[in-house]
Amino acid sequence: MSFIEVRNLKKSFGPLEVLKDLTFNVEKNDVLAIIGPSGSGKSTMLRSLIQLEEVEGGSIAVDGDHLVKDGLYAKPADSKKIIAKMGMVFQQFNLFPHLTVKQNLELASKLVKKEQAKEYSDRSIELLEKVGLADKRYEFPSRLSGGQKQRVAIARALMMNPDILLFDEPTSALDPQLTKEVLQVMKKLAEEHMTMIVVTHEMEFASNVANRVIFMDKGLIVEEGNPQEVLKSPKELRTKQFLNY
């Protein structure tokens, strides 16, 4: 069984079908890049994996456990355990402005995991060092650049020791220089074999870091394969149009 299995996923907002029978797998250590035009359902699909959006049909299984099976969700306690295997990094950072960088990282560990203060304090510093921001631990988010905020958000997602990281357009709000520093952190995670699903417009990242690419359009998976196949030699006309081939 694959690490993540998505089968026949369906989601609508009123009369608008946003996800139309999506089926795909993610293997352990995969870096899967999801590309496609705005409004194609990429973010909705990603949010569905952690039940920020509830689907009307289909199945999602993570490491053999079903979050939703044939449109029916697991019990809340079981869903919570499954979702805890995944960490999410959002486009808009979602940091708490009244907390320092270090406090932002430690809040979930304190409230959810009920860990000892020294344990989560040590880990927060270790992760801030990993993303190159240990010197900013006592700063408030308002004093950080967009790239620094996003690196803090990545460190915060890692605090819960997830098996999978989900990224929803993590660089779309950043200028090219700040984008580069965030992508470097993500590349390092990939080199450490973190399983990642990345919704992105960064074709260079998809080409050089991802080992699989899915192209979505109008709620459908149009094409999927390795980066060489999808980005360099696309077969489908819609993929070619999107990539300007």
Coordinates of N, CA and C in Angstrom, one line a residue:
M1 N 0.8 -1.2 0.0 CA 0.0 0.0 0.0 C 0.9 1.3 0.0
S2 N 0.5 2.2 -0.8 CA 1.2 3.5 -0.8 C 1.1 4.3 0.5
F3 N 2.0 5.2 0.7 CA 2.0 6.0 1.9 C 0.7 6.8 2.0
I4 N 0.4 7.5 0.9 CA -0.9 8.2 0.8 C -1.6 7.6 -0.4
E5 N -2.9 7.2 -0.3 CA -3.7 6.8 -1.4 C -5.0 7.6 -1.5
V6 N -5.1 8.2 -2.6 CA -6.3 9.1 -2.8 C -7.1 8.4 -4.0
R7 N -8.4 8.1 -3.7 CA -9.2 7.4 -4.7 C -10.5 8.1 -5.0
N8 N -10.7 8.5 -6.2 CA -12.0 9.0 -6.7 C -12.6 10.2 -5.9
L9 N -11.7 11.1 -5.5 CA -12.0 12.2 -4.6 C -12.9 13.2 -5.4
K10 N -14.0 13.6 -4.7 CA -15.0 14.5 -5.3 C -15.3 15.6 -4.3
K11 N -15.3 16.8 -4.8 CA -15.6 18.0 -3.9 C -16.3 19.1 -4.8
S12 N -17.4 19.6 -4.3 CA -18.1 20.7 -4.9 C -18.4 21.8 -4.0
F13 N -18.4 23.0 -4.5 CA -18.9 24.2 -3.8 C -20.2 24.6 -4.5
G14 N -21.3 24.2 -3.9 CA -22.6 24.5 -4.6 C -22.6 23.7 -5.9
P15 N -23.0 24.4 -7.0 CA -23.0 23.7 -8.3 C -21.7 23.5 -8.9
L16 N -20.6 24.1 -8.4 CA -19.3 24.0 -9.0 C -18.5 22.8 -8.5
E17 N -18.2 21.9 -9.4 CA -17.4 20.8 -9.1 C -15.9 21.2 -9.1
V18 N -15.3 21.1 -8.0 CA -13.9 21.6 -7.8 C -12.9 20.4 -8.0
L19 N -13.3 19.2 -7.5 CA -12.5 18.0 -7.6 C -13.4 16.9 -8.3
K20 N -12.9 16.4 -9.4 CA -13.7 15.5 -10.2 C -13.0 14.1 -10.2
D21 N -13.3 13.3 -9.3 CA -12.8 11.9 -9.3 C -11.3 11.8 -9.3
L22 N -10.6 12.5 -8.4 CA -9.2 12.5 -8.4 C -8.6 11.2 -7.8
T23 N -7.6 10.6 -8.4 CA -7.0 9.4 -7.9 C -5.5 9.5 -8.1
F24 N -4.7 9.3 -7.0 CA -3.3 9.3 -7.1 C -2.7 8.7 -5.9
N25 N -1.4 8.4 -5.9 CA -0.7 7.8 -4.8 C 0.5 8.7 -4.5
V26 N 1.0 8.6 -3.2 CA 2.2 9.2 -2.8 C 3.0 8.1 -2.1
E27 N 4.2 7.9 -2.5 CA 5.1 6.9 -1.8 C 5.9 7.6 -0.7
K28 N 6.4 6.8 0.2 CA 7.3 7.4 1.3 C 8.5 8.0 0.6
N29 N 8.9 9.1 1.1 CA 10.1 9.9 0.5 C 9.8 10.6 -0.8
D30 N 8.6 10.5 -1.4 CA 8.3 11.2 -2.6 C 8.3 12.7 -2.3
V31 N 8.7 13.5 -3.3 CA 8.4 14.9 -3.4 C 7.5 15.1 -4.6
L32 N 6.3 15.3 -4.3 CA 5.3 15.4 -5.4 C 4.9 16.9 -5.6
A33 N 5.2 17.4 -6.8 CA 4.8 18.8 -7.2 C 3.4 18.7 -7.9
I34 N 2.5 19.6 -7.4 CA 1.2 19.7 -8.1 C 1.2 21.1 -8.8
I35 N 1.1 21.1 -10.1 CA 1.1 22.3 -10.9 C -0.2 22.4 -11.6
G36 N -0.5 23.6 -12.1 CA -1.7 23.9 -12.9 C -2.2 25.3 -12.7
P37 N -3.1 25.7 -13.5 CA -3.6 27.1 -13.5 C -4.4 27.4 -12.2
S38 N -4.5 28.7 -11.9 CA -5.3 29.0 -10.7 C -6.8 28.5 -10.9
G39 N -7.4 28.1 -9.9 CA -8.8 27.6 -10.0 C -8.9 26.1 -10.4
S40 N -7.8 25.4 -10.5 CA -7.8 24.0 -11.0 C -8.1 23.0 -9.9
G41 N -8.2 23.5 -8.7 CA -8.5 22.6 -7.6 C -7.3 22.1 -6.7
K42 N -6.1 22.6 -7.0 CA -4.9 22.2 -6.4 C -5.0 22.4 -4.9
S43 N -5.3 23.6 -4.4 CA -5.3 23.9 -3.0 C -6.4 23.2 -2.3
T44 N -7.6 23.1 -3.0 CA -8.7 22.3 -2.4 C -8.3 20.9 -2.1
M45 N -7.7 20.3 -3.1 CA -7.2 18.9 -2.9 C -6.3 18.8 -1.7
L46 N -5.3 19.7 -1.6 CA -4.3 19.7 -0.5 C -5.1 19.8 0.8
R47 N -6.0 20.8 0.9 CA -6.7 21.0 2.1 C -7.6 19.8 2.5
S48 N -8.0 19.1 1.5 CA -8.9 17.9 1.8 C -8.1 16.8 2.5
L49 N -6.8 16.8 2.3 CA -5.9 15.7 2.9 C -5.9 15.9 4.4
I50 N -6.1 17.1 4.9 CA -6.1 17.3 6.4 C -7.4 17.8 6.9
Q51 N -8.5 17.5 6.1 CA -9.9 17.8 6.4 C -10.2 19.3 6.7
L52 N -9.4 20.2 6.1 CA -9.8 21.6 6.1 C -10.9 21.8 5.2
E53 N -11.0 20.9 4.2 CA -12.2 20.8 3.3 C -12.7 19.4 3.4
E54 N -14.0 19.3 3.5 CA -14.6 17.9 3.6 C -15.1 17.5 2.2
V55 N -14.7 16.3 1.8 CA -15.1 15.9 0.4 C -16.5 15.2 0.5
E56 N -17.1 15.1 -0.7 CA -18.4 14.5 -0.8 C -18.3 13.0 -1.3
G57 N -17.2 12.6 -1.8 CA -17.0 11.3 -2.3 C -15.6 10.9 -2.4
G58 N -15.3 9.6 -2.4 CA -13.9 9.1 -2.5 C -13.3 8.7 -1.2
S59 N -12.0 8.4 -1.3 CA -11.3 7.9 -0.2 C -9.9 8.5 -0.1
I60 N -9.5 8.7 1.2 CA -8.1 9.2 1.5 C -7.5 8.2 2.6
A61 N -6.4 7.6 2.3 CA -5.8 6.7 3.3 C -4.3 7.2 3.5
V62 N -3.9 7.3 4.7 CA -2.6 7.7 5.1 C -1.9 6.6 5.9
D63 N -0.8 6.1 5.3 CA -0.1 5.0 6.0 C -1.0 3.8 6.4
G64 N -2.0 3.5 5.5 CA -2.9 2.4 5.7 C -4.1 2.7 6.5
D65 N -4.3 3.9 7.0 CA -5.5 4.2 7.8 C -6.3 5.2 7.0
H66 N -7.6 5.0 6.9 CA -8.5 5.8 6.2 C -9.0 7.0 6.9
L67 N -8.7 8.2 6.4 CA -9.3 9.4 6.9 C -10.8 9.5 6.4
V68 N -11.0 9.1 5.2 CA -12.3 9.1 4.6 C -12.3 7.9 3.7
K69 N -13.4 7.1 3.7 CA -13.5 5.9 2.8 C -14.9 5.9 2.2
D70 N -14.9 6.0 0.9 CA -16.2 6.1 0.1 C -17.1 7.2 0.6
G71 N -16.5 8.3 0.9 CA -17.2 9.5 1.4 C -17.6 9.6 2.8
L72 N -17.2 8.5 3.6 CA -17.5 8.5 5.0 C -16.3 8.7 5.8
Y73 N -16.3 9.7 6.7 CA -15.1 10.0 7.5 C -14.9 9.1 8.7
A74 N -13.7 8.9 9.1 CA -13.4 8.1 10.3 C -13.9 8.9 11.6
K75 N -14.0 8.2 12.7 CA -14.4 8.8 13.9 C -13.4 10.0 14.3
P76 N -13.9 11.0 14.9 CA -13.0 12.2 15.2 C -11.7 11.9 15.8
A77 N -11.7 10.9 16.8 CA -10.4 10.6 17.5 C -9.4 9.9 16.5
D78 N -10.0 9.1 15.6 CA -9.1 8.4 14.6 C -8.7 9.4 13.5
S79 N -9.6 10.3 13.1 CA -9.2 11.4 12.1 C -8.1 12.2 12.7
K80 N -8.1 12.6 13.9 CA -7.1 13.4 14.6 C -5.7 12.8 14.5
K81 N -5.7 11.4 14.7 CA -4.4 10.7 14.7 C -3.9 10.7 13.3
I82 N -4.7 10.5 12.3 CA -4.3 10.4 10.9 C -3.8 11.8 10.4
I83 N -4.5 12.9 10.8 CA -4.2 14.2 10.4 C -2.9 14.6 11.0
A84 N -2.6 14.1 12.2 CA -1.4 14.5 13.0 C -0.1 14.0 12.3
K85 N -0.3 13.0 11.3 CA 0.9 12.6 10.6 C 1.3 13.6 9.5
M86 N 0.5 14.6 9.3 CA 0.8 15.6 8.3 C 1.0 17.0 8.8
G87 N 1.9 17.7 8.3 CA 2.1 19.1 8.7 C 1.8 20.0 7.5
M88 N 1.2 21.2 7.7 CA 0.8 22.0 6.6 C 1.5 23.4 6.7
V89 N 2.0 23.8 5.5 CA 2.6 25.2 5.4 C 1.8 25.9 4.4
F90 N 1.2 27.1 4.9 CA 0.3 27.8 4.1 C 0.9 28.9 3.3
Q91 N 0.2 29.5 2.3 CA 0.7 30.6 1.5 C 1.0 31.8 2.3
Q92 N 0.1 32.1 3.3 CA 0.1 33.3 4.1 C 0.7 33.2 5.5
F93 N 1.5 32.2 5.7 CA 2.3 32.0 6.9 C 1.5 31.6 8.1
N94 N 0.4 32.4 8.4 CA -0.5 32.1 9.5 C 0.2 32.1 10.9
L95 N 1.2 33.0 11.1 CA 1.8 33.1 12.4 C 1.0 33.9 13.3
F96 N 1.1 33.7 14.6 CA 0.4 34.5 15.6 C 1.2 35.8 15.9
P97 N 0.7 37.0 15.6 CA 1.5 38.2 15.6 C 1.9 38.6 17.0
H98 N 1.1 38.1 18.1 CA 1.4 38.5 19.4 C 2.4 37.6 20.1
L99 N 2.9 36.5 19.4 CA 3.8 35.6 20.0 C 5.2 35.7 19.3
T100 N 6.3 35.5 20.0 CA 7.6 35.5 19.4 C 7.7 34.3 18.4
V101 N 8.7 34.3 17.6 CA 9.0 33.2 16.7 C 9.1 31.9 17.5
K102 N 9.8 31.9 18.6 CA 10.0 30.7 19.4 C 8.6 30.2 20.0
Q103 N 7.8 31.2 20.5 CA 6.5 30.8 21.0 C 5.6 30.3 20.0
N104 N 5.7 30.8 18.7 CA 4.9 30.3 17.6 C 5.2 28.8 17.4
L105 N 6.4 28.5 17.5 CA 6.8 27.1 17.3 C 6.3 26.2 18.4
E106 N 6.4 26.7 19.6 CA 6.1 25.8 20.8 C 4.7 25.7 21.2
L107 N 3.8 26.5 20.6 CA 2.4 26.6 21.1 C 1.7 25.2 21.0
A108 N 1.8 24.6 19.8 CA 1.1 23.4 19.5 C 1.7 22.2 20.4
S109 N 3.0 22.2 20.5 CA 3.6 21.2 21.4 C 3.1 21.3 22.8
K110 N 3.0 22.5 23.3 CA 2.6 22.8 24.6 C 1.1 22.4 24.8
L111 N 0.2 22.7 23.9 CA -1.2 22.5 24.0 C -1.6 21.1 23.6
V112 N -1.0 20.6 22.6 CA -1.5 19.3 22.0 C -0.7 18.1 22.6
K113 N 0.6 18.2 22.5 CA 1.4 17.1 23.0 C 1.7 17.1 24.5
K114 N 1.4 18.2 25.1 CA 1.7 18.3 26.6 C 3.1 17.9 27.0
E115 N 4.1 18.3 26.2 CA 5.4 17.9 26.4 C 6.0 18.8 27.5
Q116 N 7.2 18.3 28.1 CA 7.9 19.1 29.0 C 8.5 20.3 28.4
A117 N 8.6 21.4 29.1 CA 9.1 22.7 28.5 C 10.4 22.6 27.9
K118 N 11.4 21.9 28.6 CA 12.7 21.8 28.1 C 12.7 21.1 26.7
E119 N 11.9 20.0 26.6 CA 11.9 19.2 25.4 C 11.5 20.0 24.2
Y120 N 10.3 20.7 24.3 CA 9.9 21.5 23.2 C 10.7 22.8 23.0
S121 N 11.3 23.3 24.0 CA 12.2 24.5 23.9 C 13.5 24.1 23.1
D122 N 14.1 22.9 23.5 CA 15.3 22.5 22.8 C 14.9 22.2 21.3
R123 N 13.8 21.6 21.0 CA 13.5 21.2 19.6 C 13.2 22.5 18.8
S124 N 12.6 23.5 19.4 CA 12.3 24.7 18.7 C 13.6 25.4 18.2
I125 N 14.5 25.4 19.1 CA 15.8 26.0 18.8 C 16.5 25.2 17.7
E126 N 16.5 23.9 17.8 CA 17.1 23.0 16.8 C 16.5 23.3 15.4
L127 N 15.2 23.4 15.4 CA 14.5 23.6 14.1 C 14.7 25.0 13.5
L128 N 14.8 26.0 14.4 CA 15.1 27.3 13.9 C 16.5 27.4 13.4
E129 N 17.5 26.6 14.0 CA 18.8 26.5 13.4 C 18.8 25.9 12.0
K130 N 17.9 24.9 11.9 CA 17.8 24.1 10.6 C 17.3 25.1 9.5
V131 N 16.4 26.0 9.8 CA 15.9 26.9 8.8 C 16.7 28.3 8.8
G132 N 17.8 28.3 9.6 CA 18.7 29.5 9.5 C 18.1 30.7 10.3
L133 N 17.3 30.5 11.3 CA 16.7 31.6 12.0 C 16.8 31.6 13.5
A134 N 17.8 30.8 14.0 CA 17.9 30.7 15.5 C 18.1 32.1 16.1
D135 N 18.8 33.0 15.4 CA 19.0 34.4 15.9 C 17.8 35.2 16.0
K136 N 16.7 34.7 15.4 CA 15.4 35.5 15.4 C 14.4 34.9 16.4
R137 N 14.8 34.1 17.3 CA 13.9 33.3 18.1 C 13.0 34.2 19.0
Y138 N 13.5 35.4 19.4 CA 12.8 36.2 20.3 C 12.1 37.4 19.6
E139 N 12.2 37.4 18.2 CA 11.5 38.5 17.4 C 10.1 38.2 17.3
F140 N 9.3 39.2 17.0 CA 7.9 39.0 16.7 C 7.7 39.0 15.1
P141 N 6.7 38.3 14.6 CA 6.6 38.1 13.2 C 6.6 39.5 12.4
S142 N 6.2 40.5 13.0 CA 6.1 41.8 12.3 C 7.5 42.3 11.9
R143 N 8.5 41.8 12.6 CA 9.9 42.3 12.4 C 10.7 41.3 11.4
L144 N 10.0 40.4 10.8 CA 10.6 39.4 9.9 C 10.2 39.8 8.4
S145 N 11.0 39.4 7.5 CA 10.7 39.4 6.1 C 9.7 38.3 5.8
G146 N 9.1 38.4 4.6 CA 8.2 37.3 4.2 C 8.9 36.0 4.1
G147 N 10.1 36.0 3.6 CA 10.8 34.7 3.5 C 11.1 34.1 4.9
Q148 N 11.5 35.0 5.8 CA 11.8 34.5 7.2 C 10.5 34.0 7.8
K149 N 9.4 34.7 7.6 CA 8.1 34.2 8.1 C 7.8 32.8 7.6
Q150 N 8.0 32.6 6.3 CA 7.7 31.3 5.7 C 8.6 30.2 6.3
R151 N 9.9 30.6 6.5 CA 10.8 29.6 7.1 C 10.4 29.3 8.5
V152 N 9.9 30.2 9.3 CA 9.4 30.0 10.6 C 8.2 29.0 10.5
A153 N 7.3 29.3 9.5 CA 6.1 28.4 9.3 C 6.5 27.0 9.0
I154 N 7.6 26.8 8.3 CA 8.1 25.4 8.0 C 8.6 24.8 9.3
A155 N 9.4 25.5 10.0 CA 9.9 25.0 11.3 C 8.7 24.7 12.2
R156 N 7.7 25.5 12.3 CA 6.5 25.2 13.1 C 5.9 23.9 12.7
A157 N 5.7 23.7 11.4 CA 5.1 22.5 10.9 C 5.9 21.2 11.3
L158 N 7.3 21.4 11.3 CA 8.2 20.3 11.7 C 8.1 20.0 13.2
M159 N 7.7 21.0 14.0 CA 7.7 20.8 15.5 C 6.9 19.5 15.9
M160 N 5.8 19.2 15.1 CA 5.0 18.1 15.5 C 5.5 16.8 15.0
N161 N 6.7 16.8 14.4 CA 7.3 15.5 13.9 C 6.4 14.8 12.9
P162 N 5.9 15.5 11.9 CA 5.0 14.9 10.9 C 5.8 13.9 10.0
D163 N 5.1 13.0 9.4 CA 5.6 12.1 8.4 C 5.6 12.7 7.0
I164 N 4.7 13.6 6.8 CA 4.4 14.2 5.5 C 4.3 15.7 5.7
L165 N 4.9 16.5 4.8 CA 4.7 18.0 4.8 C 3.9 18.4 3.6
L166 N 2.9 19.2 3.8 CA 2.1 19.7 2.7 C 2.4 21.2 2.5
F167 N 2.6 21.6 1.3 CA 2.9 23.0 1.1 C 1.9 23.6 0.1
D168 N 1.2 24.7 0.5 CA 0.2 25.3 -0.4 C 0.8 26.6 -1.0
E169 N 1.4 26.6 -2.1 CA 1.9 27.8 -2.8 C 2.8 28.5 -1.8
P170 N 3.8 27.9 -1.2 CA 4.6 28.5 -0.1 C 5.4 29.7 -0.5
T171 N 5.6 30.0 -1.8 CA 6.4 31.1 -2.3 C 5.6 32.2 -3.1
S172 N 4.3 32.0 -3.2 CA 3.6 32.8 -4.2 C 3.5 34.3 -3.7
A173 N 3.6 34.5 -2.4 CA 3.5 35.9 -1.8 C 4.9 36.5 -1.7
L174 N 6.0 35.9 -2.2 CA 7.3 36.3 -2.0 C 8.0 36.8 -3.3
D175 N 8.9 37.8 -3.1 CA 9.7 38.2 -4.2 C 10.8 37.1 -4.5
P176 N 11.5 37.2 -5.7 CA 12.4 36.2 -6.1 C 13.5 35.9 -5.1
Q177 N 14.1 36.9 -4.5 CA 15.2 36.6 -3.5 C 14.7 35.8 -2.3
L178 N 13.5 36.2 -1.8 CA 12.9 35.5 -0.6 C 12.4 34.2 -1.0
T179 N 11.9 34.0 -2.2 CA 11.5 32.7 -2.7 C 12.7 31.7 -2.7
K180 N 13.8 32.2 -3.1 CA 15.0 31.4 -3.2 C 15.4 30.8 -1.8
E181 N 15.3 31.6 -0.8 CA 15.7 31.1 0.6 C 14.7 30.1 1.1
V182 N 13.5 30.3 0.8 CA 12.5 29.3 1.2 C 12.7 28.0 0.4
L183 N 12.9 28.1 -0.9 CA 13.1 26.8 -1.7 C 14.3 26.1 -1.3
Q184 N 15.3 26.8 -0.8 CA 16.6 26.1 -0.3 C 16.3 25.3 0.9
V185 N 15.4 25.8 1.8 CA 15.0 25.0 3.0 C 14.2 23.7 2.5
M186 N 13.3 23.9 1.6 CA 12.5 22.8 1.1 C 13.4 21.8 0.4
K187 N 14.4 22.2 -0.4 CA 15.3 21.3 -1.1 C 16.1 20.5 0.0
K188 N 16.5 21.2 1.0 CA 17.2 20.5 2.1 C 16.3 19.4 2.7
L189 N 15.1 19.7 2.9 CA 14.1 18.7 3.5 C 14.0 17.5 2.5
A190 N 13.9 17.8 1.3 CA 13.8 16.7 0.3 C 15.1 15.8 0.3
E191 N 16.2 16.4 0.5 CA 17.5 15.7 0.5 C 17.5 14.8 1.8
E192 N 16.8 15.2 2.8 CA 16.7 14.4 4.0 C 15.6 13.4 4.0
H193 N 15.0 13.3 2.8 CA 13.9 12.3 2.5 C 12.6 12.5 3.2
M194 N 12.3 13.8 3.4 CA 11.0 14.1 3.9 C 9.9 13.9 2.8
T195 N 8.9 13.2 3.1 CA 7.8 13.1 2.1 C 7.0 14.4 2.0
M196 N 6.9 15.0 0.8 CA 6.3 16.3 0.6 C 5.3 16.3 -0.6
I197 N 4.2 17.0 -0.4 CA 3.3 17.3 -1.5 C 3.3 18.9 -1.6
V198 N 3.7 19.4 -2.8 CA 3.9 20.8 -2.9 C 3.1 21.4 -4.1
V199 N 2.1 22.2 -3.7 CA 1.4 22.9 -4.7 C 2.2 24.1 -5.1
T200 N 2.6 24.3 -6.3 CA 3.6 25.3 -6.6 C 3.5 25.8 -8.1
H201 N 3.9 27.1 -8.3 CA 4.1 27.6 -9.6 C 5.6 27.7 -10.0
E202 N 6.5 27.2 -9.0 CA 7.9 27.2 -9.3 C 8.3 26.0 -10.1
M203 N 8.4 26.2 -11.4 CA 8.7 25.1 -12.3 C 10.1 24.6 -12.1
E204 N 11.1 25.4 -11.7 CA 12.4 25.0 -11.5 C 12.5 24.0 -10.3
F205 N 11.7 24.4 -9.2 CA 11.7 23.5 -8.1 C 11.0 22.1 -8.5
A206 N 9.9 22.2 -9.2 CA 9.3 21.0 -9.7 C 10.2 20.1 -10.5
S207 N 11.0 20.8 -11.3 CA 11.9 20.1 -12.2 C 13.1 19.5 -11.5
N208 N 13.7 20.2 -10.6 CA 15.0 19.9 -10.0 C 14.9 19.1 -8.6
V209 N 13.8 19.3 -7.9 CA 13.6 18.7 -6.6 C 12.6 17.6 -6.5
A210 N 11.4 17.8 -7.2 CA 10.4 16.8 -7.2 C 10.8 15.6 -7.9
N211 N 10.3 14.4 -7.5 CA 10.5 13.2 -8.3 C 9.3 12.8 -9.1
R212 N 8.2 13.5 -8.7 CA 6.9 13.3 -9.5 C 6.2 14.6 -9.6
V213 N 5.5 14.7 -10.7 CA 4.7 15.9 -11.0 C 3.3 15.5 -11.4
I214 N 2.3 16.3 -10.9 CA 0.9 16.1 -11.4 C 0.5 17.5 -11.9
F215 N -0.1 17.5 -13.1 CA -0.7 18.7 -13.7 C -2.2 18.6 -13.6
M216 N -2.8 19.5 -12.9 CA -4.2 19.6 -12.7 C -4.9 20.7 -13.5
D217 N -6.1 20.5 -14.0 CA -6.8 21.5 -14.7 C -8.3 21.2 -14.5
K218 N -9.1 22.2 -14.1 CA -10.5 22.1 -14.0 C -11.0 20.9 -13.1
G219 N -10.2 20.7 -12.0 CA -10.6 19.6 -11.1 C -10.2 18.2 -11.5
L220 N -9.4 18.1 -12.5 CA -9.0 16.8 -13.0 C -7.5 16.7 -13.0
I221 N -6.9 15.5 -12.9 CA -5.5 15.2 -13.1 C -5.4 15.0 -14.6
V222 N -4.8 15.9 -15.3 CA -4.6 15.8 -16.8 C -3.4 14.9 -17.1
E223 N -2.3 15.1 -16.4 CA -1.1 14.3 -16.7 C -0.3 14.2 -15.4
E224 N 0.4 13.1 -15.3 CA 1.3 12.9 -14.2 C 2.5 12.0 -14.6
G225 N 3.6 12.1 -13.9 CA 4.8 11.3 -14.2 C 6.0 12.0 -13.6
N226 N 7.2 11.6 -14.0 CA 8.4 12.2 -13.5 C 8.6 13.6 -14.1
P227 N 9.4 14.5 -13.6 CA 9.5 15.8 -14.1 C 9.9 15.8 -15.6
Q228 N 10.8 14.9 -16.0 CA 11.2 14.9 -17.3 C 10.1 14.6 -18.3
E229 N 9.2 13.7 -17.9 CA 8.0 13.4 -18.7 C 7.0 14.6 -18.8
V230 N 6.6 15.1 -17.6 CA 5.6 16.1 -17.6 C 6.0 17.5 -18.0
L231 N 7.2 17.9 -17.6 CA 7.7 19.2 -17.8 C 8.5 19.4 -19.1
K232 N 9.2 18.4 -19.5 CA 10.0 18.5 -20.7 C 9.4 17.9 -21.9
S233 N 8.6 16.8 -21.7 CA 8.0 16.1 -22.9 C 6.5 15.8 -22.6
P234 N 5.7 16.9 -22.3 CA 4.3 16.6 -22.0 C 3.5 16.0 -23.2
K235 N 2.6 15.1 -22.9 CA 1.8 14.5 -23.9 C 0.5 15.1 -24.2
E236 N -0.1 15.7 -23.2 CA -1.4 16.3 -23.3 C -1.4 17.7 -23.8
L237 N -2.3 18.1 -24.7 CA -2.4 19.4 -25.2 C -2.5 20.5 -24.1
R238 N -3.4 20.2 -23.1 CA -3.6 21.2 -22.1 C -2.3 21.5 -21.3
T239 N -1.5 20.4 -21.0 CA -0.2 20.6 -20.4 C 0.7 21.4 -21.2
K240 N 0.8 21.1 -22.5 CA 1.6 21.8 -23.4 C 1.3 23.3 -23.4
Q241 N 0.0 23.6 -23.5 CA -0.5 25.0 -23.4 C -0.1 25.7 -22.2
F242 N -0.2 25.0 -21.0 CA 0.1 25.6 -19.7 C 1.6 25.9 -19.7
L243 N 2.4 25.0 -20.2 CA 3.9 25.2 -20.1 C 4.5 25.9 -21.3
N244 N 3.5 26.4 -22.2 CA 3.9 27.2 -23.4 C 4.8 26.4 -24.3
Y245 N 4.4 25.2 -24.5 CA 5.2 24.3 -25.5 C 4.5 24.5 -26.9

